[in-house]
Tab-separated table of C-alpha atoms in Angstrom:
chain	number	residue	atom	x	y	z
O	1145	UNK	CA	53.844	-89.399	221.468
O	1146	UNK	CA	52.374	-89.849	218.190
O	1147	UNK	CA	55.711	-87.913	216.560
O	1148	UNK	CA	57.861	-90.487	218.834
O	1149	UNK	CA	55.830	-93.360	217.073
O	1150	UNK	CA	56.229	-92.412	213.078
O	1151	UNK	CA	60.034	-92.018	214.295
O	1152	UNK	CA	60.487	-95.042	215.704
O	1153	UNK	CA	58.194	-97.268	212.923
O	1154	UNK	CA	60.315	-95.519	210.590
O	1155	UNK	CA	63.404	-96.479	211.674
O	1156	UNK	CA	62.552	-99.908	212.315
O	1157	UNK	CA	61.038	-100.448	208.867
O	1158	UNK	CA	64.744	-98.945	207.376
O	1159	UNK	CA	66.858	-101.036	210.242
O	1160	UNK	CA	65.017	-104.423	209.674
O	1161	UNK	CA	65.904	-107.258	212.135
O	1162	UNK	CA	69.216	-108.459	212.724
O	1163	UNK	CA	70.676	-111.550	212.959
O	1164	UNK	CA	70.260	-115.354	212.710
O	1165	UNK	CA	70.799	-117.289	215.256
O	1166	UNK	CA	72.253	-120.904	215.247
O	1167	UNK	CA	72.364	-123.974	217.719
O	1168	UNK	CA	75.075	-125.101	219.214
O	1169	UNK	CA	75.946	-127.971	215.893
O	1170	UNK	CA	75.421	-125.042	214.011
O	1171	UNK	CA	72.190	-125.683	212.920
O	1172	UNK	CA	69.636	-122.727	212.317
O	1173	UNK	CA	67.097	-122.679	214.724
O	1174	UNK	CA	64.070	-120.796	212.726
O	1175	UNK	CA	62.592	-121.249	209.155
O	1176	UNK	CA	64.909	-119.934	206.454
O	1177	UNK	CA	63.280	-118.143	203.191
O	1178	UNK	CA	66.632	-117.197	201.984
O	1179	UNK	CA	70.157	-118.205	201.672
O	1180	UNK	CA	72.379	-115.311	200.632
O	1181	UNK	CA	76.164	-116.315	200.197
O	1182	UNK	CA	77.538	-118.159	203.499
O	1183	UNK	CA	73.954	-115.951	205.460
O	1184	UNK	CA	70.330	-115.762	205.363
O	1185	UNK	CA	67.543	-114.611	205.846
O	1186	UNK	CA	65.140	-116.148	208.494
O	1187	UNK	CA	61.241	-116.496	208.212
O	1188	UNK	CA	60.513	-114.479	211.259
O	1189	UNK	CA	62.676	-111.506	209.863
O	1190	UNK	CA	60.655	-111.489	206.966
O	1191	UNK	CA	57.219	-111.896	209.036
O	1192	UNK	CA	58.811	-108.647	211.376
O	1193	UNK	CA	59.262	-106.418	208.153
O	1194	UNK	CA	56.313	-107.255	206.228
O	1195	UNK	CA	54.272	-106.024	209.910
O	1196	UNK	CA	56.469	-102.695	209.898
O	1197	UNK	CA	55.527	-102.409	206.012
O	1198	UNK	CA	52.073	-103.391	206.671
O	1199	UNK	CA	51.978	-100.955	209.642
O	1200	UNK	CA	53.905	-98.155	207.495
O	1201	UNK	CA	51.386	-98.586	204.773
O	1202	UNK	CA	47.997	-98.569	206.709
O	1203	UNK	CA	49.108	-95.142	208.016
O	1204	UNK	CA	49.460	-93.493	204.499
O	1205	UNK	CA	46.482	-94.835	204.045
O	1206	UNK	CA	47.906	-96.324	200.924
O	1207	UNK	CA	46.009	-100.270	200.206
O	1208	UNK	CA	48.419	-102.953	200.625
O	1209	UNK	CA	48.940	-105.163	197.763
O	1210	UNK	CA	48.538	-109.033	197.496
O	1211	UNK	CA	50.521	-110.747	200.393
O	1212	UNK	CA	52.574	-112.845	197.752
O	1213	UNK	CA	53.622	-109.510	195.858
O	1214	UNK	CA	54.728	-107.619	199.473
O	1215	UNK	CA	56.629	-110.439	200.636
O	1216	UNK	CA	58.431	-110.233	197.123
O	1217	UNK	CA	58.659	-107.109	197.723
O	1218	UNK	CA	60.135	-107.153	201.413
O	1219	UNK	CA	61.664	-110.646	200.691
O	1220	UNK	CA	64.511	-108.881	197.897
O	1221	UNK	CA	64.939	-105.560	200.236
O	1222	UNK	CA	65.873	-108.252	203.080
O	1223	UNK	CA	68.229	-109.760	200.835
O	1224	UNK	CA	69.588	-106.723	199.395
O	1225	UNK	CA	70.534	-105.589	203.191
O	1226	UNK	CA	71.577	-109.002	203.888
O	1227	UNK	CA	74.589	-108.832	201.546
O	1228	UNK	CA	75.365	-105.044	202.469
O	1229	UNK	CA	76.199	-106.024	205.945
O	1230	UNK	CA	78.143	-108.985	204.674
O	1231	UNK	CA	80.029	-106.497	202.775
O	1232	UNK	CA	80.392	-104.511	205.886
O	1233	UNK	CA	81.725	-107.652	208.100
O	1234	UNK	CA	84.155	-108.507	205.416
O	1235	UNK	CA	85.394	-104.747	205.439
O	1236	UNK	CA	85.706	-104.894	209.312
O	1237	UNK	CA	83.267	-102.485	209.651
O	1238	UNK	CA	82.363	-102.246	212.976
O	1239	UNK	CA	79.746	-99.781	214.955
O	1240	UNK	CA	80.831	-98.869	218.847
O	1241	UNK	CA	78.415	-98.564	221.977
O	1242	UNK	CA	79.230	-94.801	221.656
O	1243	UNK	CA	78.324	-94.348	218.250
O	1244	UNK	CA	75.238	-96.258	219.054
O	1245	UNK	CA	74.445	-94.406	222.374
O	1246	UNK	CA	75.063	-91.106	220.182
O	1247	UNK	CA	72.434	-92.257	217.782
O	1248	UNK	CA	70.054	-93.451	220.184
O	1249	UNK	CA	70.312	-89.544	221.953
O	1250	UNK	CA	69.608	-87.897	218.666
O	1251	UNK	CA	66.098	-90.012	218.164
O	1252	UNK	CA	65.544	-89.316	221.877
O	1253	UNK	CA	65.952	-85.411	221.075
O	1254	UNK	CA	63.801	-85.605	217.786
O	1255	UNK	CA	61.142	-87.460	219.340
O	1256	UNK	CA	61.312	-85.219	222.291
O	1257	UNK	CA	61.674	-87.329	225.044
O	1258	UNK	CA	64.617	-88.032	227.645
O	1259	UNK	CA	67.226	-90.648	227.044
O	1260	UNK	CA	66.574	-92.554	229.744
O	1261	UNK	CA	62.928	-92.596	228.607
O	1262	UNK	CA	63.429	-93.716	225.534
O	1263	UNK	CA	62.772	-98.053	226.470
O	1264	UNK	CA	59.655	-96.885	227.964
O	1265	UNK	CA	58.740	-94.853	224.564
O	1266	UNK	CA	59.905	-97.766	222.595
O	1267	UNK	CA	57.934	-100.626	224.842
O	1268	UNK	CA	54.769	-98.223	224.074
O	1269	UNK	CA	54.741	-99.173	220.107
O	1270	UNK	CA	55.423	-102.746	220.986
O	1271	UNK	CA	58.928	-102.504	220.209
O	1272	UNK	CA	61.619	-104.269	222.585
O	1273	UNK	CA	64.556	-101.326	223.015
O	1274	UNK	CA	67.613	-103.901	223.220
O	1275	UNK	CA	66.418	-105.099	219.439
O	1276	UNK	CA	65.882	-101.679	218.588
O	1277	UNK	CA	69.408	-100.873	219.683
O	1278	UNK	CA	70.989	-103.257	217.257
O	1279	UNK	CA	68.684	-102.520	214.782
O	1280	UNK	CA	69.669	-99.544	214.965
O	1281	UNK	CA	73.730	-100.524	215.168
O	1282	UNK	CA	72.821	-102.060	211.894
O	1283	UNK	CA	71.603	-99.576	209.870
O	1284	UNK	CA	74.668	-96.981	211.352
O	1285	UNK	CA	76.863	-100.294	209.766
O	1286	UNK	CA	74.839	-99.762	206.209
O	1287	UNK	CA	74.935	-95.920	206.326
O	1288	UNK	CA	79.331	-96.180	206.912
O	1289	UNK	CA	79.432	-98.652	204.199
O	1290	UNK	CA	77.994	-96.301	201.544
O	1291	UNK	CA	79.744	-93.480	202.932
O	1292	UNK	CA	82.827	-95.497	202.163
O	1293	UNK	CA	81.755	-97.074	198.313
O	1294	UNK	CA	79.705	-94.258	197.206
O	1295	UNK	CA	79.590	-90.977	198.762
O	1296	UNK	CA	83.452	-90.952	199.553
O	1297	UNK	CA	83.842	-91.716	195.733
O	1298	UNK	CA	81.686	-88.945	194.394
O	1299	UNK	CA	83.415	-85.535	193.321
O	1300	UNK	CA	81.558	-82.706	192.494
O	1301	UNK	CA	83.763	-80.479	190.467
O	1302	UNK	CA	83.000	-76.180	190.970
O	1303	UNK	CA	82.555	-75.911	187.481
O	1304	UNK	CA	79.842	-77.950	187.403
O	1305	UNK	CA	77.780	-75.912	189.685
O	1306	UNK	CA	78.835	-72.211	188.206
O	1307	UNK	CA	77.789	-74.506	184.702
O	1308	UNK	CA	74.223	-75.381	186.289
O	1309	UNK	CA	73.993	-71.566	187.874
O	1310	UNK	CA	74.917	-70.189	183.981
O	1311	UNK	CA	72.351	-72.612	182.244
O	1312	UNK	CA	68.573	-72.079	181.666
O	1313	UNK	CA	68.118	-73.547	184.778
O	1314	UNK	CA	69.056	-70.412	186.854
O	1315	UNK	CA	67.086	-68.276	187.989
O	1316	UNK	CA	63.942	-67.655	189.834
O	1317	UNK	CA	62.852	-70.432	188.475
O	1318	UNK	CA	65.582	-72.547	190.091
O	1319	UNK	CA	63.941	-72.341	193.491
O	1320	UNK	CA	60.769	-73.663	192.486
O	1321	UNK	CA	60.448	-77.600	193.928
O	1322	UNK	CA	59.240	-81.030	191.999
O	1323	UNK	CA	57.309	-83.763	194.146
O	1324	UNK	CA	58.064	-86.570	191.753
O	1325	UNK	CA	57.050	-90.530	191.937
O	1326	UNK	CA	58.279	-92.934	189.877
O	1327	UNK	CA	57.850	-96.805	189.294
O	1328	UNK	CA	61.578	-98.862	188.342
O	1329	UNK	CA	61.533	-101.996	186.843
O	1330	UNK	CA	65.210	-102.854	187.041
O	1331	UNK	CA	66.961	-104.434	184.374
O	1332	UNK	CA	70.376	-106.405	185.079
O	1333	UNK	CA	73.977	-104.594	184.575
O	1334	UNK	CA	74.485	-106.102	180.959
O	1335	UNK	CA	70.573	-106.884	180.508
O	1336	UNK	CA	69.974	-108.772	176.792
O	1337	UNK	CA	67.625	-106.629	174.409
O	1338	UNK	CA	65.239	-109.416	175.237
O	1339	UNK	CA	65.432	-108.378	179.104
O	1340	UNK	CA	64.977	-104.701	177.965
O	1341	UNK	CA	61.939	-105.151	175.510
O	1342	UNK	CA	60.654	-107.020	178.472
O	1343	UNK	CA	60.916	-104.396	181.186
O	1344	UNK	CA	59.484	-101.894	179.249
O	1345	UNK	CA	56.492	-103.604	178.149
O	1346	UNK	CA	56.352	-104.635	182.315
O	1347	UNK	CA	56.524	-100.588	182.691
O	1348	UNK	CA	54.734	-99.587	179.514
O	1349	UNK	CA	51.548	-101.659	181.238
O	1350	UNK	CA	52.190	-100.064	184.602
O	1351	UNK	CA	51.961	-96.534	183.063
O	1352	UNK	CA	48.922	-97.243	181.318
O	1353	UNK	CA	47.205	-98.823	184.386
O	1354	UNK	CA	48.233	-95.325	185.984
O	1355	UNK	CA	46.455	-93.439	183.330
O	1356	UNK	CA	43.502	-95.386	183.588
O	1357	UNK	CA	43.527	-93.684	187.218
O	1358	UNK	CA	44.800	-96.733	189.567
O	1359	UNK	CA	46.394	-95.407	192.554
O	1360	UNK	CA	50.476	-94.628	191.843
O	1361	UNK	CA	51.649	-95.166	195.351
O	1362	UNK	CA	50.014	-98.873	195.520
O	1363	UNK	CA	51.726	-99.868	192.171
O	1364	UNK	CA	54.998	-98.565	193.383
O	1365	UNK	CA	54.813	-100.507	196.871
O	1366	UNK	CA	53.531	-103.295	194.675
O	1367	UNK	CA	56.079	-103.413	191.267
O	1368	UNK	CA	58.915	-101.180	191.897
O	1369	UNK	CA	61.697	-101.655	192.110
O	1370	UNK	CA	63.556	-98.796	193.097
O	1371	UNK	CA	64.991	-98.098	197.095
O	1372	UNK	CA	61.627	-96.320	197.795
O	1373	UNK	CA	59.242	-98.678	196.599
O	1374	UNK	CA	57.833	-99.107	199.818
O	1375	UNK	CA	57.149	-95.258	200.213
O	1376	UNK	CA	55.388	-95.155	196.928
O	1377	UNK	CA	58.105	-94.210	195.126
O	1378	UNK	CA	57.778	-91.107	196.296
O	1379	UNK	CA	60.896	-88.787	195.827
O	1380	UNK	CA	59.737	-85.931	197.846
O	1381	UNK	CA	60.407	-82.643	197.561
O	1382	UNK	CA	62.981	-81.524	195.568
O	1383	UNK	CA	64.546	-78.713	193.256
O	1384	UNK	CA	65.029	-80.040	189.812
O	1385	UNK	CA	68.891	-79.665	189.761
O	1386	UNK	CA	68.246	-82.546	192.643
O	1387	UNK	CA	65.607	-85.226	190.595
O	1388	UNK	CA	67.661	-87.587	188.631
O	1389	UNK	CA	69.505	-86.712	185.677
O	1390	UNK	CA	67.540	-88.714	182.916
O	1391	UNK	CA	64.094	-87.139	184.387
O	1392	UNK	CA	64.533	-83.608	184.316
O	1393	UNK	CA	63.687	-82.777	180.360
O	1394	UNK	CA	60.822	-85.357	180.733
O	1395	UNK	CA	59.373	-83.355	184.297
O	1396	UNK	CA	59.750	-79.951	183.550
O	1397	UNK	CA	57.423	-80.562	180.315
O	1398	UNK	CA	54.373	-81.863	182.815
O	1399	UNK	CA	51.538	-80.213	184.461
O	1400	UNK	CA	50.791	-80.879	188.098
O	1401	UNK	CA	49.419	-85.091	187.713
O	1402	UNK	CA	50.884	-86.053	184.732
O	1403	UNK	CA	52.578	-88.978	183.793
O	1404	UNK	CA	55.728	-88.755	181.342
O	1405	UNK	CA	56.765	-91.530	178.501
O	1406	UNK	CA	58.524	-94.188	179.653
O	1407	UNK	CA	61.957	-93.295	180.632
O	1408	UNK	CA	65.072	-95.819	180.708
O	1409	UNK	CA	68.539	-95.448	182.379
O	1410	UNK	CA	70.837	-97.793	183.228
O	1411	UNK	CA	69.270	-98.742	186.454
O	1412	UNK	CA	65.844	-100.297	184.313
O	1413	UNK	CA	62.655	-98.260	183.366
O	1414	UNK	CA	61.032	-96.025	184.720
O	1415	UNK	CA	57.144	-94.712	185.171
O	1416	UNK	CA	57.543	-91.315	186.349
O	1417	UNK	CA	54.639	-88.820	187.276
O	1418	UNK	CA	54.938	-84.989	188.593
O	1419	UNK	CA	52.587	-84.873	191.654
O	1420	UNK	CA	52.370	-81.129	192.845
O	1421	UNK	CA	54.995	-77.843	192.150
O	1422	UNK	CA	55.728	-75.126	194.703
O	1423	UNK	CA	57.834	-72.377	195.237
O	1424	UNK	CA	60.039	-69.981	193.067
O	1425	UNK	CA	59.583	-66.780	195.085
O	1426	UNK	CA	63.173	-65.195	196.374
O	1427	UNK	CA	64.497	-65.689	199.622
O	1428	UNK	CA	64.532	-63.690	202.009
O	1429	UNK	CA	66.395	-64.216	205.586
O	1430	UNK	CA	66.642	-62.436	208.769
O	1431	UNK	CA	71.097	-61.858	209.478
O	1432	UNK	CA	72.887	-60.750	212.332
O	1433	UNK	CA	76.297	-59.292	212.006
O	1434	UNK	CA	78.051	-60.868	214.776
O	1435	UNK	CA	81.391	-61.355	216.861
O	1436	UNK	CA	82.081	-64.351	219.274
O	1437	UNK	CA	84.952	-66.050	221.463
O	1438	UNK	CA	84.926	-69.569	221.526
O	1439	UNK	CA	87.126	-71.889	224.218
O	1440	UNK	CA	87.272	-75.344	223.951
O	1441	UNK	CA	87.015	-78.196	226.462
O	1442	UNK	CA	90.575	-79.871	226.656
O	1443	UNK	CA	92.787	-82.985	228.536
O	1444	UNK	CA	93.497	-80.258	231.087
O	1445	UNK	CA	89.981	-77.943	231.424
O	1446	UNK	CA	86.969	-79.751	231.508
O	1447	UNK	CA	83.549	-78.290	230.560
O	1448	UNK	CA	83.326	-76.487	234.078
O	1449	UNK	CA	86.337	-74.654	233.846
O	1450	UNK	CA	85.873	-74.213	230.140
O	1451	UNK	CA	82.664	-72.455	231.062
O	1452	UNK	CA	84.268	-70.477	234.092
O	1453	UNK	CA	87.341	-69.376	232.220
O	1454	UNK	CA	84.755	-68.134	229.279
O	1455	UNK	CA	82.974	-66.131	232.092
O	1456	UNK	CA	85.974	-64.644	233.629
O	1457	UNK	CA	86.816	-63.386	229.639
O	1458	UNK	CA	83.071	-61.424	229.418
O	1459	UNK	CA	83.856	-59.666	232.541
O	1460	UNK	CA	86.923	-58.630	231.115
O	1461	UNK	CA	85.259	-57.154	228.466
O	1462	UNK	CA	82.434	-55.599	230.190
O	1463	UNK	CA	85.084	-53.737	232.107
O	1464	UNK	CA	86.327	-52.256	229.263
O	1465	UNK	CA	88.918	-54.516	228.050
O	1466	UNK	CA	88.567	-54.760	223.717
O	1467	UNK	CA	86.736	-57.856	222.748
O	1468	UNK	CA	88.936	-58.169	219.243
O	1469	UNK	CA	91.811	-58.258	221.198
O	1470	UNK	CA	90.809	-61.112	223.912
O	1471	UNK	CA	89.104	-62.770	220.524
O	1472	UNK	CA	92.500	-62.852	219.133
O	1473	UNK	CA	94.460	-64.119	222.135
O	1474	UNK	CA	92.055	-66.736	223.442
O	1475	UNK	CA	89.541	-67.364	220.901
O	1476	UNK	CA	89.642	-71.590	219.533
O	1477	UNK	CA	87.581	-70.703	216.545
O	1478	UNK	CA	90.314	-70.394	213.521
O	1479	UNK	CA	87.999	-68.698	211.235
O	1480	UNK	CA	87.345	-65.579	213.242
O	1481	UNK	CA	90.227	-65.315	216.200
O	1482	UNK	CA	92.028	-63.104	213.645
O	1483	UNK	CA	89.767	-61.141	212.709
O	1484	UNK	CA	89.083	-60.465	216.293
O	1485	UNK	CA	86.280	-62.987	216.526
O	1486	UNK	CA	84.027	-61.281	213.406
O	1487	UNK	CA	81.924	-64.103	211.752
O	1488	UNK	CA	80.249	-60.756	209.321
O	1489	UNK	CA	76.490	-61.157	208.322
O	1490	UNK	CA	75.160	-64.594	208.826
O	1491	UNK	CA	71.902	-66.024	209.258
O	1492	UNK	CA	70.622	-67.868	212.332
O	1493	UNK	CA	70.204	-70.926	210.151
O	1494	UNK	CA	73.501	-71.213	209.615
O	1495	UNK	CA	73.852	-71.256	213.447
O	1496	UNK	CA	74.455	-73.880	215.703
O	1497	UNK	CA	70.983	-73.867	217.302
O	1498	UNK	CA	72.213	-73.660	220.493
O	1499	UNK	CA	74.317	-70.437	219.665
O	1500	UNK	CA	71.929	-68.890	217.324
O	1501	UNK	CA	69.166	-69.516	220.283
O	1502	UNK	CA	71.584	-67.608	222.853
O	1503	UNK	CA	72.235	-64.631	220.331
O	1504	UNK	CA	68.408	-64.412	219.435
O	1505	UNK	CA	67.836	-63.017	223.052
O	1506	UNK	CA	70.337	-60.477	222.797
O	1507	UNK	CA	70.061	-56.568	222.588
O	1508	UNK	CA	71.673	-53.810	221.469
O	1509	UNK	CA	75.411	-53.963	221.845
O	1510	UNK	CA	75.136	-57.140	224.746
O	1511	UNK	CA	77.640	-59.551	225.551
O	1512	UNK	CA	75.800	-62.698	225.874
O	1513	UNK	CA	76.238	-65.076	229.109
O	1514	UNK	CA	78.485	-67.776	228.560
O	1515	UNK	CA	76.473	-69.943	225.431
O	1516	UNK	CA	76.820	-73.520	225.223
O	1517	UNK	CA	77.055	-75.044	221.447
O	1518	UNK	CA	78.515	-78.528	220.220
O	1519	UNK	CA	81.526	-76.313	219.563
O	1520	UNK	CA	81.824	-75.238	223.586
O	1521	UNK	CA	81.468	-72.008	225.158
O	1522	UNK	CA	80.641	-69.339	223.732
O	1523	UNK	CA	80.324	-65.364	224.406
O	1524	UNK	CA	79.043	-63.224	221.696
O	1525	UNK	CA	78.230	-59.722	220.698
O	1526	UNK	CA	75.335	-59.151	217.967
O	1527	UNK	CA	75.579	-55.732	216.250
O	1528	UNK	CA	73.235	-54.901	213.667
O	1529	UNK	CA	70.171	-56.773	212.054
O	1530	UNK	CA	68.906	-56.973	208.876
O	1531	UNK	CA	66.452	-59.118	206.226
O	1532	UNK	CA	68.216	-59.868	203.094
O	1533	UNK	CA	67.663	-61.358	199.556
O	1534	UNK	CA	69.901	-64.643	199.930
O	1535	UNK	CA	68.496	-65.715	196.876
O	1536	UNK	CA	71.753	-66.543	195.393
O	1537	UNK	CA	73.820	-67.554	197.592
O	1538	UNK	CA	71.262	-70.135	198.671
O	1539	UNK	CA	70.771	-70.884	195.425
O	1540	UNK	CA	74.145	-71.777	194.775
O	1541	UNK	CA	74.884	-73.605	198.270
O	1542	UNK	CA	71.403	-75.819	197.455
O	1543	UNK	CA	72.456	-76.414	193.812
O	1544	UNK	CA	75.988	-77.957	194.918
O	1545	UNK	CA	74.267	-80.283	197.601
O	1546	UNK	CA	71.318	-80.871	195.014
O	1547	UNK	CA	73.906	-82.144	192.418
O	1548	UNK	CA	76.222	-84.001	194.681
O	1549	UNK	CA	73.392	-85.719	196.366
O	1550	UNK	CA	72.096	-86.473	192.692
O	1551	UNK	CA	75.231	-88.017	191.751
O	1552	UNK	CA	74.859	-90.210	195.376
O	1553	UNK	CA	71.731	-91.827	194.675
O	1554	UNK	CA	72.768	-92.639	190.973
O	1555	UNK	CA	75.527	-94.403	192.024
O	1556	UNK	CA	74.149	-95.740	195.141
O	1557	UNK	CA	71.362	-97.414	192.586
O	1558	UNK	CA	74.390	-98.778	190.276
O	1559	UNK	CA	76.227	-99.932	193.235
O	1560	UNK	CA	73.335	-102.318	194.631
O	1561	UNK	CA	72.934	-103.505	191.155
O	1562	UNK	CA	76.382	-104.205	191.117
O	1563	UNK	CA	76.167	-106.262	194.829
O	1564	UNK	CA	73.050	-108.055	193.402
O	1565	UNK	CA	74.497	-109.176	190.450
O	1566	UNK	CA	77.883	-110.720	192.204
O	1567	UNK	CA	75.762	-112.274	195.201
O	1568	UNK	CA	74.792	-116.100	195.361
O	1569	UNK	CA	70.950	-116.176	196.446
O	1570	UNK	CA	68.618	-119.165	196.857
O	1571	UNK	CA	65.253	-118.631	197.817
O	1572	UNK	CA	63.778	-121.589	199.665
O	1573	UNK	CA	59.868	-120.290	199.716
C-alpha cells in the first residue's frame, strides 16, 4: 500500500478541506482565520492542511520551516482556493456523483486496489472516504474552472511549433530534459517601482542564502510564492521548450547546481537553479502495422451483444471472408473503416492499453479474440513489426504539448494574480 498512500496524501494536500459549516442563526460554528468575500476559511481547515503539508514534507525529507511561516504559507493557498471555488459557484459550476465516482475509479486503478476497497484503503492513512469524496468533488470543480478561464483560452498557432522545430533549439539537443527549481516572490499586477525594488532585494537575499549552500527546497516551501511552493518549487522534469519562457536563456547557460541571476516576469521574481540534465539520445520505438474493426455499444446493443456481434464478424473472417471489406461495412472507427480498418505503423504507446495489451499477444497474421478498449470491441490483425527512429515526430508532438502547456501555466499564474487582486480578504489571526 505504500503507492496507495503517496496517492492519496497527495491528493488530499491538492483537494484541501471543504466547506464551512454554519448554525442554524447562521452563525459559524468553528474558529475563522479568514474571511474571503461573503466565505472563509475555518481554523480547523487550516490545522487539516498544515498536517497534510507537514506530512508531505517529512516524507521528502525536506525540514519544515517555522510554524508561523507554513501557516502563511498554507493560510494564502487556502485562500487562493477559497475564491476559485467561489468563482466556480458563481459560474454554476457544478461536479456530478458520476464524474466523482469516475474519478474515484481512476485513483482506485492507480493505486491498484478495487473500488469497493478503496474506504478501507483510505481509513488505513487516517483519512475518512466520505471527506475524501468531496475533497475530491472539489478539486474536479477547480480543475473545470481553469479548463474554462485558461486552458480553453490558450491557442497554440502551427507556426509556432514548425518556428521552435526550425530554431537552434532543434535537434538532438531538443530531447535532452531540465529539472529546474525556482523561488517567486510575487509582485502585484501594477506593482509600484517601490514594490519591485522590494521583491528583488526579498529574492536577491534568498539567492544568496542559496549560494551560501542552505537547502533550496526548504526556502521554497518557506518564501515562495509560486503554485509549487510546497513541493520545493520543484518544476520537474521537463524539455526546455516546456520551462517558462523568461528562464530558458538564463538555464541553458548553467551547469548541473547552479543558480542563475535573478530573473523577473510579470508574475514577481524569481530565484531559479538547474538541479540535474538528462537525456538527448534519439528515440527509438517498437511499431506494429496494424488493421482493426471496432463496434460500438449503442441504445439498442449493449456491451454483450456488442461483444457477440464483434465475435460473429472474426469468424467471418477466419472463414475466409476479406477483413477490409467487413472493416468497411461495420467498422465504428471513422479514421480507418475506409481504408478497410488500416491504422499503418503505430506504436503501442499510442495504444489504448487495453488494445495495445490484446495485440501484444498476437502472432503472425492472427485475428485477435474480441479486445475490449474504452472505445468497445475490438478485433485486430497485426502484420509486420519493426523498431524505428521516432525522433521527430515525437519531437514535434512533445514540442506542441511542451509549448501549449507553457503558455497554461503562464497564464494560469496571471490569472490567480488577477483573482487575488479583485478579492476582499481579512485575516482574523
Amino acid at each position: 500500500m505504500r503507492c496507495c498512500a503517496m496517492v492519496l496524501v497527495c491528493l488530499a494536500v491538492v483537494a484541501g478541506p471543504v466547506g464551512a459549516q454554519l448554525s442554524d442563526d447562521g452563525e459559524f460554528l468553528e474558529g475563522i482565520v479568514a474571511v474571503v468575500n461573503d466565505g472563509v476559511v475555518l481554523t480547523s481547515e487550516l490545522d487539516q492542511e498544515l498536517a497534510g503539508v507537514r506530512a508531505n514534507i517529512r516524507a521528502q525529507g525536506l525540514r519544515s520551516p517555522p510554524s508561523a511561516v507554513l501557516e502563511s504559507q498554507v493560510l494564502e493557498r487556502l485562500v487562493l482556493r477559497e475564491i476559485q471555488l467561489q468563482r466556480a459557484q458563481r459560474l454554476g459550476i457544478e461536479i456530478s456523483d458520476e464524474q466523482v465516482n469516475r474519478a474515484l475509479g481512476f485513483v482506485a486503478q492507480q493505486n491498484g486496489v478495487e473500488l469497493s476497497d478503496l474506504p478501507d484503503a483510505l481509513a488505513d492513512q487516517g483519512i475518512e472516504y466520505a471527506r475524501y469524496r468531496e475533497e475530491l468533488r472539489a478539486q474536479i470543480e477547480l480543475d473545470t474552472l481553469r479548463q474554462r478561464d485558461v486552458v480553453a483560452r490558450v491557442y497554440l498557432n502551427p507556426r509556432e511549433v514548425d518556428d521552435f522545430l526550425r530554431g537552434a533549439e532543434a535537434g538532438e539537443e531538443a530531447n535532452r530534459e531540465y529539472m529546474v527549481s525556482h523561488i517567486l516572490i510575487g509582485t502585484p499586477l501594477n506593482a509600484t517601482a517601490g514594490q519591485r525594488d522590494a521583491a528583488r532585494e526579498r529574492a536577491e537575499r534568498l539567492r544568496e542564502r542559496v549560494l551560501e549552500g542552505e537547502n533550496f527546497a526548504e526556502l521554497a516551501i518557506a518564501y515562495s510564492e509560486a503554485q509549487n511552493a510546497l513541493q520545493g518549487g520543484s518544476l520537474g522534469w521537463r524539455k526546455r521548450n516546456a520551462l517558462p519562457t523568461a528562464f530558458v536563456a538564463h538555464v541553458l547557460q548553467l551547469e548541473p547546481g547552479g543558480v542563475a541571476e535573478l530573473i523577473t516576469t510579470g508574475s514577481g521574481v524569481h530565484v531559479v537553479r538547474l538541479d540535474e540534465t538528462r537525456g538527448g539520445d534519439p528515440i527509438i520505438q517498437e511499431q506494429w502495422e496494424l488493421r482493426h474493426i471496432l463496434l460500438q455499444p449503442n441504445e439498442i446493443r449493449d456491451d454483450d451483444a456488442t461483444r457477440g456481434e464483434i465475435a460473429e464478424i472474426r469468424e467471418q473472417i477466419l472463414a475466409g471472408e476479406s477483413f477490409g471489406a467487413l472493416a468497411r461495412a461495420y467498422s465504428a472507427d471513422p479514421g480507418s473503416a475506409g481504408e478497410g480498418g488500416m491504422l499503418g505503423w503505430v506504436s503501442p504507446e499510442d495504444l489504448d492499453p487495453a488494445f495495445a495489451a490484446g495485440v501484444a499477444e498476437l502472432e503472425g497474421d492472427e485475428i485477435s479474440e474480441p479486445i475490449r478498449s474504452s472505445f468497445g470491441w475490438h478485433i485486430a490483425q497485426r502484420s509486420g513489426n519493426r523498431m524505428q527512429d521516432v525522433s521527430e515526430d515525437v519531437r514535434r508532438q512533445r514540442a506542441a504539448l511542451a509549448l501549449r502547456e507553457r503558455k497554461v501555466q503562464e497564464e494560469t499564474q496571471l490569472w490567480l494574480q488577477r483573482l487575488r487582486a479583485e478579492a476582499f480578504v481579512e485575516y482574523k489571526k
